[in-house]
Tab-separated table of C-alpha atoms in Angstrom:
chain	number	residue	atom	x	y	z
A	922	MET	CA	66.212	33.779	124.333
A	923	THR	CA	63.909	36.036	122.338
A	924	ASP	CA	61.695	34.895	119.548
A	925	GLN	CA	63.007	35.786	116.102
A	926	PRO	CA	60.687	36.684	113.226
A	927	PRO	CA	60.586	34.009	110.530
A	928	PRO	CA	62.985	34.656	107.707
A	929	LEU	CA	61.474	36.547	104.752
A	930	SER	CA	60.756	34.197	101.814
A	931	PRO	CA	62.656	35.169	98.673
A	932	ALA	CA	60.970	37.485	96.199
A	933	PRO	CA	59.168	35.467	93.496
A	934	GLU	CA	60.522	35.414	89.973
A	935	LEU	CA	58.423	37.624	87.685
A	936	PHE	CA	57.545	37.447	83.954
A	937	THR	CA	58.470	33.832	83.415
A	938	TRP	CA	56.172	31.442	81.551
A	939	GLU	CA	55.279	29.849	84.835
A	940	PHE	CA	54.422	33.304	86.215
A	941	ALA	CA	52.215	33.999	83.188
A	942	THR	CA	50.179	30.879	83.914
A	943	ASP	CA	49.248	32.058	87.439
A	944	PRO	CA	50.730	35.394	88.550
A	945	TYR	CA	48.502	35.876	91.550
A	946	PRO	CA	50.654	34.175	94.273
A	947	ALA	CA	53.592	36.407	93.216
A	948	TYR	CA	51.394	39.518	93.310
A	949	ALA	CA	50.172	38.523	96.777
A	950	TRP	CA	53.830	38.321	97.950
A	951	LEU	CA	54.539	41.788	96.446
A	952	ARG	CA	51.429	43.250	98.061
A	953	GLU	CA	52.509	42.046	101.494
A	954	HIS	CA	56.259	42.558	101.339
A	955	ALA	CA	57.115	45.020	98.575
A	956	PRO	CA	53.924	46.816	97.422
A	957	VAL	CA	55.848	49.339	95.341
A	958	HIS	CA	58.609	47.183	93.880
A	959	ARG	CA	61.383	48.148	91.406
A	960	THR	CA	62.121	45.455	88.885
A	961	ARG	CA	63.867	44.904	85.641
A	962	LEU	CA	61.396	43.927	82.903
A	963	PRO	CA	62.120	41.415	80.202
A	964	SER	CA	62.767	44.295	77.822
A	965	GLY	CA	65.547	45.548	80.076
A	966	VAL	CA	63.639	48.596	81.255
A	967	GLU	CA	63.577	49.110	85.025
A	968	ALA	CA	60.158	50.177	86.407
A	969	TRP	CA	58.224	50.435	89.592
A	970	LEU	CA	55.313	47.921	90.100
A	971	VAL	CA	52.419	49.201	92.243
A	972	THR	CA	50.319	46.335	93.601
A	973	ARG	CA	47.989	47.420	96.440
A	974	TYR	CA	44.479	48.731	95.651
A	975	ALA	CA	44.765	52.037	97.483
A	976	ASP	CA	48.136	52.850	95.972
A	977	ALA	CA	46.944	51.846	92.554
A	978	LYS	CA	43.998	54.205	92.658
A	979	GLN	CA	46.347	56.999	93.774
A	980	ALA	CA	48.825	56.358	91.049
A	981	LEU	CA	46.138	56.060	88.312
A	982	ALA	CA	44.763	59.446	89.201
A	983	ASP	CA	48.058	61.239	89.990
A	984	GLY	CA	48.736	64.049	87.466
A	985	ARG	CA	52.454	63.910	88.306
A	986	LEU	CA	52.619	60.544	86.556
A	987	SER	CA	52.590	61.438	82.889
A	988	LYS	CA	51.563	59.223	79.995
A	989	ASN	CA	53.958	60.910	77.683
A	990	PRO	CA	57.054	58.829	76.948
A	991	ALA	CA	59.060	62.001	76.530
A	992	HIS	CA	59.257	62.143	80.370
A	993	HIS	CA	61.025	58.787	80.603
A	994	ASP	CA	64.595	59.186	81.712
A	995	GLU	CA	65.604	56.193	79.672
A	996	PRO	CA	69.137	54.869	79.107
A	997	ALA	CA	70.272	54.176	75.523
A	998	HIS	CA	69.523	50.495	75.759
A	999	ALA	CA	65.884	51.089	76.687
A	1000	LYS	CA	65.035	53.613	73.907
A	1001	GLY	CA	61.599	52.907	72.384
A	1002	LYS	CA	60.877	49.874	74.628
A	1003	THR	CA	57.948	51.368	76.633
A	1004	GLY	CA	55.271	51.701	74.016
A	1005	ILE	CA	53.580	49.771	71.193
A	1006	PRO	CA	56.256	48.459	68.789
A	1007	GLY	CA	56.347	50.440	65.628
A	1008	GLU	CA	54.058	53.303	66.662
A	1009	ARG	CA	56.912	55.855	66.710
A	1010	LYS	CA	58.114	55.060	63.227
A	1011	ALA	CA	54.553	54.879	61.934
A	1012	GLU	CA	53.840	58.407	63.396
A	1013	LEU	CA	51.110	56.995	65.623
A	1014	MET	CA	52.250	58.412	68.921
A	1015	THR	CA	49.608	61.113	69.405
A	1016	HIS	CA	46.862	58.860	70.840
A	1017	LEU	CA	45.147	58.788	74.280
A	1018	LEU	CA	47.608	56.362	75.837
A	1019	ASN	CA	50.641	58.658	75.176
A	1020	ILE	CA	49.368	62.160	75.962
A	1021	ASP	CA	48.378	64.362	78.927
A	1022	PRO	CA	45.952	67.272	79.331
A	1023	PRO	CA	45.158	69.580	77.586
A	1024	ASP	CA	45.681	67.513	74.402
A	1025	HIS	CA	44.260	64.448	76.125
A	1026	THR	CA	41.142	66.325	77.175
A	1027	ARG	CA	40.586	67.645	73.659
A	1028	LEU	CA	41.100	64.241	71.844
A	1029	ARG	CA	39.124	62.334	74.438
A	1030	ARG	CA	36.188	64.739	74.110
A	1031	LEU	CA	36.123	64.230	70.316
A	1032	VAL	CA	36.134	60.440	70.361
A	1033	SER	CA	33.951	59.938	73.442
A	1034	LYS	CA	30.848	60.739	71.343
A	1035	ALA	CA	31.174	57.265	69.843
A	1036	PHE	CA	30.920	55.539	73.223
A	1037	THR	CA	27.941	57.234	74.842
A	1038	PRO	CA	25.433	54.810	76.518
A	1039	ARG	CA	22.891	55.557	73.715
A	1040	ARG	CA	25.432	54.908	70.939
A	1041	VAL	CA	26.563	51.673	72.550
A	1042	ALA	CA	22.921	50.587	72.937
A	1043	GLU	CA	22.272	51.285	69.282
A	1044	PHE	CA	25.199	49.062	68.451
A	1045	ALA	CA	23.901	46.130	70.474
A	1046	PRO	CA	21.951	44.412	67.653
A	1047	ARG	CA	25.055	44.401	65.480
A	1048	VAL	CA	27.098	42.785	68.314
A	1049	GLN	CA	24.426	40.160	68.734
A	1050	GLU	CA	24.339	39.527	64.997
A	1051	LEU	CA	28.150	39.106	64.869
A	1052	THR	CA	28.036	36.827	67.982
A	1053	ASP	CA	25.399	34.508	66.468
A	1054	GLN	CA	27.153	34.397	63.042
A	1055	LEU	CA	30.451	33.266	64.663
A	1056	ILE	CA	28.756	30.578	66.777
A	1057	ASP	CA	26.888	29.393	63.693
A	1058	ARG	CA	30.228	28.531	61.987
A	1059	PHE	CA	31.142	25.912	64.580
A	1060	TRP	CA	27.795	25.085	66.196
A	1061	GLU	CA	27.234	21.849	64.161
A	1062	ARG	CA	30.806	20.636	64.580
A	1063	GLY	CA	30.743	20.071	68.356
A	1064	SER	CA	34.138	21.606	68.994
A	1065	ALA	CA	35.906	24.935	68.590
A	1066	ASP	CA	38.851	27.049	69.707
A	1067	LEU	CA	36.967	29.852	71.384
A	1068	ILE	CA	39.909	32.293	71.095
A	1069	HIS	CA	40.625	32.141	67.385
A	1070	GLU	CA	37.108	31.273	66.222
A	1071	PHE	CA	35.074	33.490	68.510
A	1072	ALA	CA	36.685	35.796	71.068
A	1073	PHE	CA	39.195	37.161	68.545
A	1074	PRO	CA	37.055	37.955	65.452
A	1075	LEU	CA	34.080	39.333	67.374
A	1076	PRO	CA	35.671	42.599	68.693
A	1077	ILE	CA	37.754	43.002	65.503
A	1078	TYR	CA	34.653	43.125	63.327
A	1079	ALA	CA	32.777	45.148	65.850
A	1080	ILE	CA	35.405	47.878	66.160
A	1081	CYS	CA	35.910	47.904	62.396
A	1082	ASP	CA	32.156	48.588	61.958
A	1083	LEU	CA	32.330	51.352	64.529
A	1084	LEU	CA	35.354	52.998	62.878
A	1085	GLY	CA	33.799	52.715	59.409
A	1086	VAL	CA	36.230	50.198	57.881
A	1087	PRO	CA	34.504	48.728	54.788
A	1088	ARG	CA	33.481	45.101	55.146
A	1089	GLU	CA	35.662	44.030	52.346
A	1090	ASP	CA	38.771	45.319	54.123
A	1091	GLN	CA	38.000	43.940	57.608
A	1092	ASP	CA	39.808	40.660	57.127
A	1093	ASP	CA	42.989	42.645	56.553
A	1094	PHE	CA	42.542	44.270	59.927
A	1095	ARG	CA	41.901	40.801	61.396
A	1096	ASP	CA	45.266	39.590	59.953
A	1097	TRP	CA	47.224	42.682	61.292
A	1098	ALA	CA	45.614	42.314	64.654
A	1099	GLY	CA	46.397	38.611	64.767
A	1100	MET	CA	50.021	39.438	64.174
A	1101	MET	CA	49.970	41.835	67.131
A	1102	ILE	CA	48.545	39.153	69.452
A	1103	ARG	CA	50.857	36.376	68.296
A	1104	HIS	CA	53.902	38.488	68.728
A	1105	GLY	CA	52.782	40.590	71.738
A	1106	GLY	CA	55.204	38.890	74.164
A	1107	GLY	CA	57.940	37.930	71.684
A	1108	PRO	CA	59.661	39.408	68.686
A	1109	ARG	CA	58.639	42.986	68.129
A	1110	GLY	CA	59.268	42.956	64.345
A	1111	GLY	CA	55.995	41.274	63.544
A	1112	VAL	CA	54.026	43.842	65.549
A	1113	GLY	CA	55.966	46.692	63.948
A	1114	ARG	CA	55.225	45.461	60.391
A	1115	SER	CA	51.559	45.195	61.243
A	1116	VAL	CA	51.447	48.649	62.734
A	1117	LYS	CA	53.126	50.067	59.631
A	1118	LYS	CA	50.544	48.339	57.340
A	1119	MET	CA	47.706	49.522	59.442
A	1120	ARG	CA	49.050	53.144	59.450
A	1121	GLY	CA	49.236	53.181	55.672
A	1122	TYR	CA	45.703	51.812	55.309
A	1123	LEU	CA	44.227	54.304	57.831
A	1124	GLY	CA	45.924	57.193	56.011
A	1125	GLU	CA	44.340	56.150	52.739
A	1126	LEU	CA	40.955	55.558	54.320
A	1127	ILE	CA	40.947	58.937	56.109
A	1128	HIS	CA	41.881	60.580	52.753
A	1129	LYS	CA	39.049	58.768	50.878
A	1130	LYS	CA	36.433	59.502	53.543
A	1131	ARG	CA	37.399	63.182	53.683
A	1132	GLU	CA	36.843	63.512	49.903
A	1133	ALA	CA	33.523	61.648	50.059
A	1134	LEU	CA	31.976	63.284	53.101
A	1135	PRO	CA	28.759	65.261	52.451
A	1136	ASP	CA	28.389	68.645	54.037
A	1137	VAL	CA	25.688	67.487	56.443
A	1138	PRO	CA	26.591	64.747	59.097
A	1139	ALA	CA	24.618	61.446	58.647
A	1140	PRO	CA	22.874	59.973	61.634
A	1141	GLY	CA	25.044	57.363	63.278
A	1142	GLU	CA	28.033	58.430	61.297
A	1143	ASP	CA	31.147	56.227	61.632
A	1144	LEU	CA	33.851	57.285	64.054
A	1145	ILE	CA	36.534	57.990	61.487
A	1146	SER	CA	34.170	60.293	59.621
A	1147	GLY	CA	33.345	62.010	62.839
A	1148	LEU	CA	37.053	62.551	63.614
A	1149	ILE	CA	37.539	64.059	60.127
A	1150	ARG	CA	34.639	66.430	60.540
A	1151	ALA	CA	36.105	67.586	63.889
A	1152	SER	CA	39.444	68.291	62.229
A	1153	ASP	CA	37.721	70.187	59.509
A	1154	HIS	CA	35.529	72.320	61.859
A	1155	GLY	CA	37.851	74.018	64.238
A	1156	GLU	CA	38.912	71.239	66.538
A	1157	HIS	CA	42.437	71.162	65.016
A	1158	LEU	CA	42.736	67.418	64.695
A	1159	THR	CA	45.575	66.574	62.351
A	1160	GLU	CA	45.571	63.582	60.030
A	1161	ASN	CA	48.229	61.972	62.184
A	1162	GLU	CA	46.056	62.496	65.266
A	1163	ALA	CA	43.011	61.022	63.477
A	1164	ALA	CA	45.015	57.991	62.302
A	1165	ALA	CA	46.510	57.541	65.731
A	1166	MET	CA	43.094	57.701	67.422
A	1167	ALA	CA	41.639	55.168	65.016
A	1168	PHE	CA	44.622	52.887	65.535
A	1169	ILE	CA	44.628	52.936	69.306
A	1170	LEU	CA	40.895	52.326	69.427
A	1171	LEU	CA	41.484	49.221	67.359
A	1172	PHE	CA	44.650	48.182	69.140
A	1173	ALA	CA	43.376	48.744	72.709
A	1174	GLY	CA	39.783	47.845	71.977
A	1175	PHE	CA	40.110	44.486	70.461
A	1176	GLU	CA	42.624	42.599	72.677
A	1177	THR	CA	40.929	43.656	75.884
A	1178	THR	CA	37.665	42.202	74.691
A	1179	VAL	CA	39.436	39.019	73.359
A	1180	ASN	CA	40.765	38.461	76.854
A	1181	LEU	CA	37.599	39.421	78.646
A	1182	ILE	CA	35.690	36.717	76.695
A	1183	GLY	CA	38.552	34.116	76.802
A	1184	ASN	CA	39.536	34.614	80.489
A	1185	GLY	CA	35.853	34.941	81.506
A	1186	MET	CA	34.796	31.749	79.715
A	1187	TYR	CA	37.747	29.815	81.154
A	1188	ALA	CA	36.903	31.047	84.680
A	1189	LEU	CA	33.337	29.837	84.233
A	1190	LEU	CA	34.420	26.498	82.793
A	1191	THR	CA	36.660	25.921	85.806
A	1192	HIS	CA	34.021	27.072	88.355
A	1193	PRO	CA	31.109	24.841	87.514
A	1194	GLY	CA	28.991	26.079	90.427
A	1195	GLU	CA	29.133	29.673	89.365
A	1196	ARG	CA	28.646	28.737	85.723
A	1197	ALA	CA	25.476	26.772	86.612
A	1198	ARG	CA	24.093	29.749	88.625
A	1199	LEU	CA	24.550	31.983	85.596
A	1200	GLN	CA	22.970	29.548	83.160
A	1201	THR	CA	19.961	29.143	85.470
A	1202	SER	CA	19.594	32.875	85.642
A	1203	LEU	CA	19.798	33.263	81.900
A	1204	ALA	CA	17.328	30.522	81.339
A	1205	ALA	CA	14.881	32.454	83.494
A	1206	GLY	CA	15.337	35.569	81.362
A	1207	GLU	CA	17.206	37.434	84.080
A	1208	ARG	CA	20.303	39.544	83.269
A	1209	GLY	CA	21.207	40.796	86.771
A	1210	LEU	CA	23.691	38.015	87.460
A	1211	LEU	CA	25.183	38.408	83.949
A	1212	GLU	CA	25.880	42.046	84.601
A	1213	THR	CA	27.416	41.573	88.061
A	1214	GLY	CA	29.146	38.478	86.764
A	1215	VAL	CA	31.014	40.261	83.975
A	1216	GLU	CA	32.243	42.807	86.556
A	1217	GLU	CA	33.420	39.990	88.782
A	1218	LEU	CA	35.254	38.295	85.818
A	1219	LEU	CA	36.948	41.646	85.137
A	1220	ARG	CA	38.071	41.736	88.782
A	1221	TYR	CA	38.959	38.078	89.218
A	1222	ASP	CA	41.109	37.533	86.108
A	1223	GLY	CA	40.784	40.589	83.929
A	1224	PRO	CA	42.072	41.223	80.432
A	1225	VAL	CA	44.539	43.975	81.323
A	1226	GLU	CA	47.140	42.830	83.846
A	1227	LEU	CA	49.141	46.053	84.060
A	1228	ALA	CA	47.961	49.567	83.190
A	1229	THR	CA	49.873	51.210	80.400
A	1230	TRP	CA	53.090	53.146	81.076
A	1231	ARG	CA	53.365	56.172	83.292
A	1232	PHE	CA	56.423	58.362	83.960
A	1233	ALA	CA	57.074	60.498	87.065
A	1234	THR	CA	57.481	64.160	86.046
A	1235	GLU	CA	58.729	65.049	89.602
A	1236	ALA	CA	59.559	63.245	92.734
A	1237	VAL	CA	56.518	61.200	93.798
A	1238	ARG	CA	55.831	59.128	96.914
A	1239	ILE	CA	53.576	56.124	96.517
A	1240	GLY	CA	53.024	53.470	99.236
A	1241	GLY	CA	55.880	54.867	101.231
A	1242	GLN	CA	58.309	54.563	98.361
A	1243	ASP	CA	60.091	57.512	96.820
A	1244	ILE	CA	60.011	57.506	93.006
A	1245	ALA	CA	62.420	59.709	91.108
A	1246	PRO	CA	61.590	62.019	88.203
A	1247	GLY	CA	61.766	60.124	84.930
A	1248	ASP	CA	61.174	56.687	86.485
A	1249	PRO	CA	58.519	54.449	84.754
A	1250	VAL	CA	55.590	53.307	86.918
A	1251	LEU	CA	53.373	50.308	86.077
A	1252	VAL	CA	50.170	49.853	88.073
A	1253	VAL	CA	49.385	46.173	88.437
A	1254	LEU	CA	45.638	46.097	88.061
A	1255	ALA	CA	45.530	42.317	88.490
A	1256	ALA	CA	47.204	42.649	91.887
A	1257	ALA	CA	45.122	45.578	93.037
A	1258	ASP	CA	41.906	43.652	92.170
A	1259	ARG	CA	42.907	40.784	94.424
A	1260	ASP	CA	43.849	43.012	97.392
A	1261	PRO	CA	42.288	41.610	100.565
A	1262	ALA	CA	42.367	45.041	102.100
A	1263	ARG	CA	39.709	46.017	99.591
A	1264	PHE	CA	37.823	42.839	98.516
A	1265	ALA	CA	36.447	40.171	100.805
A	1266	ARG	CA	37.583	36.699	99.766
A	1267	PRO	CA	39.493	38.212	96.821
A	1268	ASP	CA	40.679	34.863	95.413
A	1269	THR	CA	37.112	33.557	95.246
A	1270	LEU	CA	35.000	33.926	92.093
A	1271	ASP	CA	31.537	35.260	93.174
A	1272	LEU	CA	29.358	36.312	90.239
A	1273	SER	CA	26.903	38.072	92.583
A	1274	ARG	CA	29.605	40.230	94.193
A	1275	ARG	CA	28.107	43.702	94.707
A	1276	ASP	CA	30.838	45.697	96.370
A	1277	ASN	CA	33.073	45.509	93.302
A	1278	GLN	CA	34.746	48.814	92.445
A	1279	HIS	CA	37.533	47.057	90.560
A	1280	VAL	CA	40.141	48.879	88.498
A	1281	GLY	CA	40.079	46.422	85.640
A	1282	TYR	CA	39.536	49.303	83.181
A	1283	GLY	CA	41.593	51.773	85.049
A	1284	HIS	CA	40.652	54.910	87.036
A	1285	GLY	CA	40.828	58.657	86.598
A	1286	ILE	CA	41.065	60.572	83.347
A	1287	HIS	CA	42.578	57.637	81.531
A	1288	TYR	CA	39.722	55.292	82.451
A	1289	CYS	CA	39.111	52.992	79.452
A	1290	LEU	CA	36.987	54.922	76.914
A	1291	GLY	CA	35.666	51.737	75.295
A	1292	ALA	CA	34.625	50.001	78.521
A	1293	PRO	CA	30.859	50.315	77.763
A	1294	LEU	CA	31.331	48.613	74.394
A	1295	ALA	CA	33.589	45.916	75.915
A	1296	ARG	CA	31.043	45.184	78.643
A	1297	LEU	CA	28.309	44.895	75.947
A	1298	GLU	CA	30.411	42.510	73.868
A	1299	GLY	CA	31.385	40.484	76.958
A	1300	GLN	CA	27.817	40.125	78.165
A	1301	THR	CA	26.489	39.253	74.727
A	1302	ALA	CA	29.201	36.736	74.023
A	1303	LEU	CA	29.071	34.884	77.352
A	1304	ALA	CA	25.275	34.792	77.379
A	1305	ALA	CA	25.189	33.415	73.826
A	1306	LEU	CA	27.801	30.710	74.506
A	1307	LEU	CA	26.176	29.506	77.732
A	1308	THR	CA	22.670	29.521	76.176
A	1309	ARG	CA	23.357	28.032	72.776
A	1310	LEU	CA	26.058	25.528	73.915
A	1311	PRO	CA	24.774	24.591	77.357
A	1312	ASP	CA	27.031	21.595	77.906
A	1313	LEU	CA	30.159	23.409	76.793
A	1314	GLN	CA	33.345	22.050	78.424
A	1315	LEU	CA	37.139	22.200	78.149
A	1316	ALA	CA	38.562	19.839	75.482
A	1317	VAL	CA	41.991	19.702	77.163
A	1318	ASP	CA	43.312	19.720	80.682
A	1319	SER	CA	43.753	23.118	82.211
A	1320	ALA	CA	47.474	22.359	82.631
A	1321	ASP	CA	47.788	22.073	78.851
A	1322	LEU	CA	46.600	25.618	78.202
A	1323	ARG	CA	49.138	28.318	77.600
A	1324	TRP	CA	48.913	32.041	78.374
A	1325	ARG	CA	50.366	34.603	76.032
A	1326	GLY	CA	53.555	36.124	77.408
A	1327	GLY	CA	53.488	39.881	77.531
A	1328	LEU	CA	53.555	42.802	79.889
A	1329	ILE	CA	50.222	44.634	79.719
A	1330	MET	CA	47.576	42.149	78.605
A	1331	ARG	CA	46.643	38.793	80.085
A	1332	GLY	CA	44.983	36.261	77.846
A	1333	LEU	CA	45.028	32.597	76.670
A	1334	ARG	CA	46.670	31.577	73.441
A	1335	THR	CA	43.886	29.008	72.774
A	1336	LEU	CA	40.796	27.762	74.488
A	1337	PRO	CA	39.695	24.377	72.935
A	1338	VAL	CA	36.170	23.385	73.947
A	1339	GLU	CA	33.703	20.619	72.964
A	1340	PHE	CA	29.897	20.425	73.206
A	1341	THR	CA	26.913	18.562	71.804
A	1342	PRO	CA	26.631	19.560	68.127
A	1343	GLY	CA	23.703	21.725	67.221
A	1344	ARG	CA	21.098	20.588	64.814
């Protein structure tokens, strides 16, 4: 009698509320048994999920996987279900997440000037100011919801400042962005309405700034003004392109940072040993552990669960699986960053981890343009919370927390905390 291999456990159910709470066991099963897995998404669209680190890096850098939804061989029932709700009707499709070279190269070059290390460093005092102002609002109370009172408004106000949205209009952007987050995994109508309002506002703002711009650029000029100048000086940036660029920087830039701060703080609160190490380091005036720590938090439970949509323009083979032209491909960053073939003890949070080439912000030509700003905001926010609220702790049981349902992003709905009130 010969030994029989044990029966294969059934494939885990994906995209349920239970899955959203902790997707990592399901991703571990996929990495081992079906590393490139075809599944039907909640929207009805069928797509390939890529879960191993090596395959993920290949897919993220493969020019045969287009970002342009025009390459999606979609059936009638799936029309318009692979992008941001409302962006097509609002004429906001021509942004970095939907285009390929050479247009991608041209637009990325124009906007990348706002995210140079020097420009981000110049913005650091404003990020610190915003961080302290937000903490001041709840410091004396002894409790807060760190998502709605801190992690959410911080990147909204920061990106609005960077874009050049007047202070008196920034609360409108906060409301529209809040609608996007609240409805990100549910009804798409709320998101579409917010996108439409944002598109109308951006069109008016671009028009006003174009009329008011002086002939000579001002030092540290805001990003929208810089985009307008580019379109007026031979770079051929249309108003729709300028509006789409401003929109995607806001849309992609704020929720990733909300989740970096929220997921990161939750991980620290549930790993007291690592949190204590970081607080000790900060108290000694050292920032090395903060910097490696933020990278580890991005790897361990990052803000972007799946990279945005890609579509095969020709037959492609990934991880031994043949993918047909027109098929959607979703790279699961969260699964790749827990791959034991790449990371030692991948399910362990180690803030001092050095060999940490995670893909939390992508890879290749579509690597997240705003990653330097997000890192600055994440480091500033976590350092301030741990320093100013040293006994910060969860105000509810972890089992009572709820994660937002959705496909691309991973983040908490709320994060109630309590601490000794400040005086």
